Amino acid sequence: MKASQVLTQDTIAAIATPLGEGGVAVIRVSGGEAPRILQKLFRPGRKEWESHHLYVGTMNVSEEGRMLDQGMAVWMKAPHSYTGEEVVEFHVHGGALSTHRILETILSMGARLAEAGEFSKRSFLNGKIDLIQAEAVCDLVSAKTELFLQEAQRRLQGGLSQHINALRQSLIQLLAHVEATLDFPEEEGVGEIHRDQAQNQLKPIQEKLKKLVASYEEGRRIREGIRVAIVGRPNVGKSSIFNRLMNFDRAIVTEIPGTTRDTIEEVVSFSGIQFHLADTAGIRSTSNRIEKEGIQRAWGQLRLSDLALIILDGSENLTDEDRSLLKEAPMHRSIVAINKIDLPEKLTAQTLKPVLNGTPVIPISALKGEGMERLRGALVQEAFEERKEGAQGVMITLSRHKVALERGVKSLEEADRALEQGLPLEIVAGELRGALDAIGEVVGVTTNEEVLNEIFRRFCIGK
Ligand SMILES: Nc1nc2c(ncn2[C@@H]2O[C@H](COP(=O)(O)OP(=O)(O)OP(=O)(O)O)[C@@H](O)[C@H]2O)c(=O)[nH]1
Ligand SMILES: [Mg+2]
């Protein structure tokens, strides 16, 4: 959207703080009418308004009208504001009713109620932030774990945006070369690009893009948390371990094998990471229909999980059921916990080593609470195994980004193939343009209106 269009936008207002009683509430107004509303509503101790300065004063319905509240106001003159427009904010006492009265007065003075995310949308449309940063604002507000918060902060600072924009620049250069060759096919030298040269330029872009797509697996786990399936044969202590990890007695524990039937799922956070723990039915062969169904579900959980926590009973020898589960371990990201180490030992980590091929083995006692910290540590460690390689590097955490970038990768592969097979350069240029479009969607330069609306609708009112 062009600046001229922005000027014609109406003025919006919303309460930017959560509803309810609180020390302070903030009402935000953005748009051309904001300064007039400020001067009409707010009586500061002094007349002149300096941008970005807080003034103490009163808010009145009209010149002689009743006083609504005492508070502070700030005017952030365009374009030096969050939205890039004239922005005024009122800091008022945080009573639900009184804040609403002030908002209503503002609306009666020529503003309309802002839609969800509309301030951020204007900020994006006015080029203050790109789409990646707008989404980061939303994630920063909703982040529930430290790791995701940190990732959102990096995104807001522009880490991912810079990376993607650099990729776009390299692509634009390459496209310009290809197009120049198309435009002046006869002219030797100037602007002409050789196919192998083009391929050499394309390679690093392709690789960086692929790496970014691949980072989504980790990004998703940071955003959504790690799905852990606690599996093992009956009575080994799965529910006891689940309860210990949750720090409360969520699942029923008895000495009867086959206690847990249905899968029990709970979310817990430690070390800044969210874990979705699933306690499952003990795996064995049974003719009981209910238990059978439970066991089916346990296998289902295992397949769905990011991480398998396989439990063995250290006071008993390995059984065939244990062995069939342990066979899964190397195929899956897994941790093996040997439980009941408070009892006489039949099974040691040492004896399991040859079977396990590097899978971590943690001895614990769920009954006594021993080894639980080590187990938590192992869960954290295994959750992000790839982190060892550049934990703080750029990554994507949103599926919207992944889908768009995958399209970009595909187009670049097609471009590469066209170059390789000597197909017309028009085809190469077309694919490069397709890739540019796809990548541009991530930062918001080529995103269509519908998608934009969808993105900003997820925001809260006043954001
Ligand atoms: N001595 C000892 N007993 C334990 C330990 N952990 C669990 N138990 C006991 O083992 C029995 C089974 O524990 P659960 O946690 O119900 O085992 P489960 O694997 O969930 O069993 P199912 O739901 O039947 O598959 C209970 O009597 C627990 O008290 C431990 O570390 N040491
Ligand atoms: Mg159980």
XYZ file of C-alpha atoms and ligand atoms in Angstrom:
496
model
C 0.000 0.000 0.000
C 1.269 3.478 -0.893
C 1.703 6.304 1.606
C -1.045 8.311 -0.079
C -3.506 5.506 0.619
C -2.438 5.378 4.214
C -3.368 9.017 4.738
C -6.940 8.334 3.754
C -7.332 5.595 6.383
C -9.823 6.257 9.130
C -8.797 6.685 12.720
C -8.969 3.627 14.948
C -9.058 3.236 18.705
C -8.958 0.361 21.186
C -8.147 -0.498 24.747
C -4.681 -2.037 24.474
C -4.507 -3.565 27.949
C -6.428 -6.630 29.228
C -9.966 -5.918 30.354
C -10.714 -5.859 34.048
C -9.535 -3.955 37.047
C -5.903 -2.945 37.036
C -3.556 -0.174 37.999
C -3.407 1.343 34.546
C -5.200 0.825 31.260
C -3.910 2.104 27.942
C -6.175 3.339 25.179
C -4.529 3.589 21.805
C -5.664 5.816 18.937
C -4.096 5.815 15.469
C -4.905 7.840 12.368
C -5.265 11.380 11.108
C -7.912 12.336 13.649
C -5.851 11.263 16.657
C -4.298 14.705 17.374
C -7.691 16.409 17.218
C -9.186 13.830 19.562
C -6.266 14.306 21.927
C -6.754 18.049 22.063
C -10.475 17.746 22.525
C -10.414 15.085 25.221
C -7.283 15.817 27.197
C -6.391 18.860 29.265
C -2.686 18.905 29.979
C -1.094 21.325 32.381
C 0.565 23.076 29.413
C -0.441 23.878 25.878
C 2.334 22.775 23.504
C 2.663 19.083 22.681
C 6.061 17.599 22.118
C 6.093 14.276 20.368
C 6.926 11.236 22.515
C 6.472 13.092 25.798
C 4.076 12.016 28.508
C 1.789 14.730 29.857
C -0.305 14.607 33.017
C -3.822 15.959 32.770
C -7.522 15.249 32.889
C -9.897 13.746 30.393
C -13.202 15.508 29.912
C -16.268 14.664 27.850
C -16.243 18.164 26.354
C -14.928 21.679 27.020
C -17.227 22.225 30.010
C -18.247 18.602 30.364
C -17.728 16.227 33.229
C -14.302 14.911 34.020
C -13.853 11.262 33.120
C -10.475 10.512 34.604
C -7.063 11.837 35.450
C -4.129 10.297 33.696
C -1.380 10.746 31.182
C -1.263 11.098 27.437
C 1.421 10.821 24.807
C 1.377 11.871 21.178
C 3.677 10.085 18.775
C 3.708 12.158 15.670
C 3.682 10.502 12.252
C 5.711 8.843 10.923
C 7.599 8.139 14.166
C 5.055 5.826 15.738
C 4.260 2.109 15.858
C 1.769 2.356 13.007
C 3.595 5.135 11.168
C 0.466 7.279 11.571
C -0.441 9.904 14.146
C -0.699 7.862 17.342
C -2.053 8.991 20.690
C -2.132 6.883 23.818
C -4.005 7.570 27.022
C -2.841 6.029 30.268
C -5.896 5.954 32.467
C -6.957 4.280 35.693
C -7.625 0.655 34.928
C -11.281 0.317 35.805
C -13.259 -1.670 33.254
C -16.250 0.688 33.190
C -14.326 3.945 33.379
C -11.921 2.843 30.615
C -14.894 1.957 28.430
C -16.459 5.362 29.018
C -13.281 7.046 27.799
C -13.110 4.768 24.771
C -16.743 5.543 23.934
C -15.974 9.246 24.153
C -13.041 8.791 21.789
C -15.285 6.911 19.373
C -17.879 9.667 19.547
C -15.135 12.127 18.589
C -14.536 10.480 15.220
C -12.576 7.266 15.708
C -13.877 3.789 15.082
C -13.167 0.646 17.063
C -10.013 -1.091 15.818
C -10.207 -4.647 14.568
C -7.952 -7.345 16.010
C -4.367 -6.693 14.967
C -5.246 -3.542 13.071
C -2.505 -1.414 14.632
C 0.093 -4.007 13.675
C -1.440 -4.351 10.223
C -1.061 -0.616 9.667
C 2.478 -0.799 10.959
C 3.153 -3.487 8.353
C 1.337 -1.652 5.539
C 3.291 1.513 6.317
C 6.574 -0.367 6.125
C 7.410 -0.017 9.819
C 7.772 -3.758 10.282
C 7.633 -6.638 7.826
C 5.243 -9.548 8.034
C 7.736 -11.744 9.867
C 8.087 -9.113 12.574
C 4.329 -8.569 12.786
C 3.880 -12.281 13.421
C 6.717 -12.132 15.931
C 4.845 -9.439 17.877
C 1.887 -11.800 18.121
C 4.075 -14.721 19.212
C 5.944 -12.597 21.730
C 2.647 -11.779 23.409
C 1.405 -15.364 23.432
C 4.703 -17.171 24.150
C 4.372 -19.663 26.996
C 7.927 -20.938 27.128
C 11.286 -19.256 27.432
C 12.716 -20.833 24.283
C 9.850 -19.746 22.059
C 9.940 -16.292 23.625
C 13.621 -15.981 22.770
C 12.959 -17.107 19.211
C 10.131 -14.557 18.841
C 12.400 -11.825 20.210
C 15.085 -12.656 17.663
C 12.467 -12.603 14.916
C 11.152 -9.239 16.056
C 14.674 -7.857 15.961
C 14.813 -8.830 12.301
C 17.103 -11.883 12.320
C 14.977 -13.994 10.010
C 13.926 -11.000 7.910
C 17.539 -10.105 7.151
C 18.349 -13.652 6.189
C 15.377 -13.901 3.851
C 15.944 -10.482 2.348
C 19.553 -11.381 1.595
C 18.316 -14.499 -0.206
C 15.831 -12.400 -2.156
C 18.575 -9.958 -3.158
C 20.774 -12.746 -4.501
C 17.811 -14.111 -6.439
C 16.952 -10.695 -7.849
C 20.539 -10.325 -9.072
C 20.469 -13.689 -10.724
C 17.117 -12.985 -12.323
C 18.419 -9.635 -13.603
C 21.335 -11.411 -15.289
C 19.092 -13.977 -16.883
C 16.670 -11.320 -18.068
C 19.459 -9.152 -19.467
C 20.616 -12.107 -21.527
C 17.042 -12.593 -22.697
C 16.683 -8.950 -23.690
C 19.938 -8.748 -25.640
C 20.548 -12.241 -26.909
C 22.800 -11.054 -29.740
C 25.103 -8.858 -27.676
C 28.108 -10.768 -26.540
C 29.498 -9.924 -23.141
C 27.391 -7.210 -21.563
C 25.005 -8.662 -19.039
C 25.144 -12.081 -20.621
C 25.054 -15.048 -18.353
C 26.366 -18.507 -19.059
C 24.308 -21.397 -17.928
C 26.966 -22.856 -15.657
C 27.560 -19.415 -14.195
C 23.864 -19.132 -13.458
C 23.885 -22.560 -11.864
C 26.816 -21.560 -9.678
C 24.913 -18.518 -8.502
C 21.813 -20.580 -7.923
C 23.448 -23.333 -5.822
C 24.172 -21.356 -2.629
C 20.704 -19.793 -2.708
C 19.151 -23.231 -3.069
C 21.199 -24.586 -0.211
C 20.406 -21.764 2.180
C 16.731 -22.038 1.388
C 16.709 -25.792 1.919
C 18.487 -25.371 5.233
C 15.847 -22.909 6.313
C 13.049 -25.310 5.374
C 14.819 -28.083 7.278
C 15.030 -25.884 10.383
C 11.242 -26.052 10.658
C 11.340 -29.436 12.398
C 13.187 -27.878 15.296
C 11.223 -24.658 15.011
C 7.936 -26.505 15.292
C 9.125 -28.190 18.451
C 10.106 -24.844 19.937
C 6.733 -23.389 19.049
C 4.427 -26.290 19.804
C 6.492 -28.266 22.278
C 7.867 -31.805 22.228
C 5.529 -34.781 22.087
C 6.794 -37.481 24.417
C 5.239 -40.956 24.530
C 5.909 -42.853 27.749
C 5.822 -46.509 26.757
C 6.682 -49.879 28.272
C 5.129 -53.131 29.327
C 2.557 -53.148 32.152
C 3.566 -52.288 35.707
C 7.050 -50.972 34.950
C 6.071 -47.596 36.445
C 5.051 -45.452 33.455
C 2.242 -43.680 35.292
C 4.440 -43.161 38.347
C 7.078 -41.503 36.148
C 4.429 -39.465 34.347
C 3.174 -38.193 37.705
C 6.705 -37.380 38.858
C 7.382 -35.393 35.679
C 4.072 -33.570 36.108
C 4.707 -33.002 39.823
C 1.246 -34.179 40.723
C -0.730 -37.422 40.857
C -2.477 -37.128 37.549
C -2.582 -40.803 36.521
C -3.804 -43.749 38.577
C -1.000 -45.942 39.902
C -1.670 -49.446 41.244
C 0.264 -52.674 41.551
C -2.174 -54.275 39.086
C -0.640 -54.702 35.620
C -2.832 -53.046 33.016
C -3.974 -50.110 35.192
C -3.706 -47.441 32.521
C -6.052 -48.010 29.587
C -6.717 -44.776 27.804
C -3.854 -42.467 26.891
C -3.448 -39.570 29.320
C -1.943 -36.393 27.924
C -0.688 -33.379 29.849
C 1.546 -30.415 29.130
C 4.469 -29.506 31.349
C 7.364 -27.085 30.921
C 10.889 -27.275 32.161
C 14.133 -25.605 31.042
C 12.045 -23.262 28.911
C 10.669 -26.116 26.800
C 7.123 -27.349 26.600
C 6.580 -31.112 26.736
C 3.361 -32.854 25.792
C 3.599 -36.009 27.869
C 1.463 -39.029 27.040
C 1.127 -41.823 29.583
C 0.048 -44.958 27.763
C -1.308 -48.452 28.393
C 1.297 -51.121 29.148
C 2.152 -53.047 26.006
C 1.571 -56.831 26.151
C -0.576 -59.374 24.377
C -4.026 -59.519 25.875
C -7.518 -60.667 24.988
C -9.236 -57.892 26.944
C -10.907 -55.649 24.357
C -10.524 -52.445 26.345
C -6.892 -53.093 27.072
C -6.284 -54.057 23.443
C -7.650 -50.722 22.292
C -5.429 -48.964 24.854
C -2.375 -50.787 23.529
C -3.271 -49.803 19.962
C -3.359 -46.225 21.158
C -0.009 -46.605 22.868
C 1.608 -47.648 19.579
C -0.186 -44.744 17.908
C 1.280 -42.306 20.442
C 4.708 -43.734 19.864
C 4.417 -43.137 16.141
C 3.170 -39.573 16.667
C 5.780 -38.621 19.220
C 8.940 -36.606 18.754
C 10.558 -38.548 21.536
C 9.901 -42.006 23.014
C 10.503 -42.537 26.705
C 10.844 -46.305 27.013
C 10.492 -47.601 30.553
C 12.018 -50.852 31.810
C 11.697 -52.476 35.235
C 15.228 -52.724 36.658
C 14.160 -55.317 39.234
C 13.221 -57.831 36.539
C 14.921 -59.422 33.591
C 14.180 -58.244 30.081
C 11.077 -59.811 28.563
C 10.130 -60.266 24.919
C 7.797 -57.268 25.229
C 10.706 -55.120 26.439
C 12.820 -56.350 23.551
C 10.198 -55.557 20.946
C 9.962 -52.012 22.300
C 13.723 -51.594 22.508
C 13.921 -52.514 18.847
C 12.008 -49.297 18.202
C 14.530 -47.187 20.095
C 17.243 -46.759 17.466
C 14.602 -46.005 14.826
C 13.126 -43.268 16.925
C 14.551 -40.502 19.016
C 14.380 -42.251 22.403
C 15.432 -42.323 25.995
C 15.395 -45.533 28.020
C 14.667 -45.229 31.744
C 15.453 -48.175 34.000
C 12.959 -47.778 36.821
C 12.731 -49.265 40.332
C 16.453 -48.993 41.111
C 15.452 -48.955 44.788
C 14.809 -52.720 44.440
C 17.478 -55.424 43.995
C 19.023 -54.951 40.586
C 18.446 -57.374 37.712
C 19.016 -55.017 34.800
C 21.851 -52.537 34.300
C 22.577 -49.818 31.797
C 25.704 -51.775 30.905
C 23.787 -54.846 29.741
C 21.578 -52.695 27.510
C 24.376 -50.838 25.779
C 24.961 -53.285 22.924
C 21.253 -53.379 22.067
C 20.763 -49.645 22.125
C 23.296 -48.064 19.845
C 23.792 -44.782 21.673
C 20.315 -44.282 23.107
C 20.700 -42.633 26.528
C 19.872 -44.872 29.497
C 18.831 -43.256 32.789
C 18.448 -45.276 36.011
C 15.638 -43.925 38.197
C 13.238 -44.723 40.972
C 9.865 -43.110 40.435
C 8.834 -44.314 43.868
C 11.675 -42.539 45.678
C 12.055 -39.716 43.169
C 15.650 -40.649 42.418
C 17.228 -39.763 39.076
C 14.324 -37.562 38.013
C 16.537 -34.530 37.442
C 18.787 -36.575 35.177
C 15.736 -37.794 33.322
C 14.485 -34.231 32.847
C 17.953 -33.250 31.666
C 17.954 -36.088 29.127
C 14.524 -35.044 27.846
C 15.769 -31.488 27.328
C 18.942 -32.727 25.677
C 17.190 -35.097 23.292
C 14.421 -32.637 22.492
C 16.819 -30.544 20.473
C 19.568 -32.827 19.422
C 20.363 -30.870 16.272
C 20.843 -27.730 18.319
C 24.466 -28.661 18.814
C 24.953 -27.314 15.325
C 24.216 -23.592 15.629
C 21.564 -23.330 18.311
C 21.166 -19.603 17.853
C 21.068 -19.645 14.063
C 18.131 -18.537 11.963
C 15.226 -20.900 11.875
C 11.580 -20.903 10.936
C 8.872 -21.778 13.436
C 5.707 -21.067 11.437
C 4.139 -23.482 8.990
C 3.153 -20.534 6.803
C 6.849 -19.825 6.296
C 7.641 -23.452 5.650
C 4.951 -23.864 3.005
C 6.047 -20.724 1.155
C 9.741 -21.562 1.319
C 9.102 -25.105 0.113
C 7.451 -23.629 -2.956
C 10.554 -21.481 -3.390
C 12.822 -24.537 -3.173
C 10.717 -26.324 -5.770
C 10.872 -23.424 -8.206
C 14.626 -23.167 -7.792
C 14.985 -26.875 -8.476
C 12.978 -26.398 -11.650
C 15.160 -23.442 -12.633
C 18.265 -25.516 -12.016
C 16.887 -28.368 -14.125
C 15.968 -25.995 -16.937
C 19.524 -24.622 -16.933
C 20.982 -28.126 -16.846
C 18.860 -29.382 -19.732
C 19.411 -26.320 -21.883
C 15.742 -25.317 -21.868
C 14.921 -21.747 -22.966
C 16.000 -19.030 -20.537
C 12.392 -17.790 -20.415
C 11.583 -20.911 -18.438
C 14.506 -20.304 -16.089
C 13.413 -16.702 -15.548
C 9.823 -17.818 -14.935
C 10.895 -20.267 -12.239
C 13.156 -17.700 -10.604
C 10.272 -15.260 -10.499
C 8.096 -17.964 -8.968
C 10.708 -18.538 -6.276
C 10.973 -14.821 -5.584
C 7.230 -14.590 -5.184
C 7.141 -17.521 -2.798
C 9.972 -16.175 -0.644
C 8.476 -12.691 -0.765
C 5.309 -14.049 0.822
C 7.230 -14.767 4.003
C 8.346 -11.172 4.543
C 5.079 -9.864 3.148
C 6.063 -8.239 -0.143
C 3.960 -10.579 -2.276
C 1.364 -11.741 0.252
C -2.235 -11.449 -0.869
C -4.884 -9.552 1.056
C -6.750 -12.653 2.193
C -3.681 -14.191 3.775
C -2.815 -10.884 5.430
C -6.266 -10.629 6.942
C -5.986 -14.191 8.169
C -2.679 -13.436 9.861
C -3.786 -10.254 11.593
C -7.077 -11.724 12.748
C -5.103 -13.927 15.154
C -3.897 -10.838 17.019
C -5.650 -9.391 20.000
C -7.650 -6.171 19.887
C -5.462 -3.159 20.530
C -2.314 -4.868 19.229
N 9.757 -50.208 44.215
C 9.296 -49.431 43.257
N 8.035 -49.532 42.839
C 7.593 -48.715 41.865
C 8.418 -47.739 41.272
N 7.722 -47.092 40.324
C 6.476 -47.626 40.328
N 6.406 -48.605 41.252
C 5.233 -49.426 41.575
O 4.937 -50.265 40.463
C 3.531 -50.447 40.360
C 3.057 -50.045 38.967
O 3.255 -48.664 38.792
P 2.507 -47.857 37.668
O 3.088 -46.507 37.664
O 1.047 -47.988 37.793
O 2.997 -48.663 36.397
P 2.501 -48.557 34.880
O 3.681 -48.858 34.047
O 1.815 -47.289 34.660
O 1.491 -49.749 34.784
P 0.262 -49.997 33.767
O -0.555 -48.749 33.751
O -0.426 -51.120 34.365
O 0.854 -50.301 32.448
C 2.915 -49.609 41.459
O 2.647 -50.452 42.561
C 3.984 -48.605 41.798
O 3.930 -48.134 43.110
C 9.788 -47.645 41.753
O 10.589 -46.836 41.314
N 10.143 -48.499 42.728
Mg -0.059 -46.836 34.067
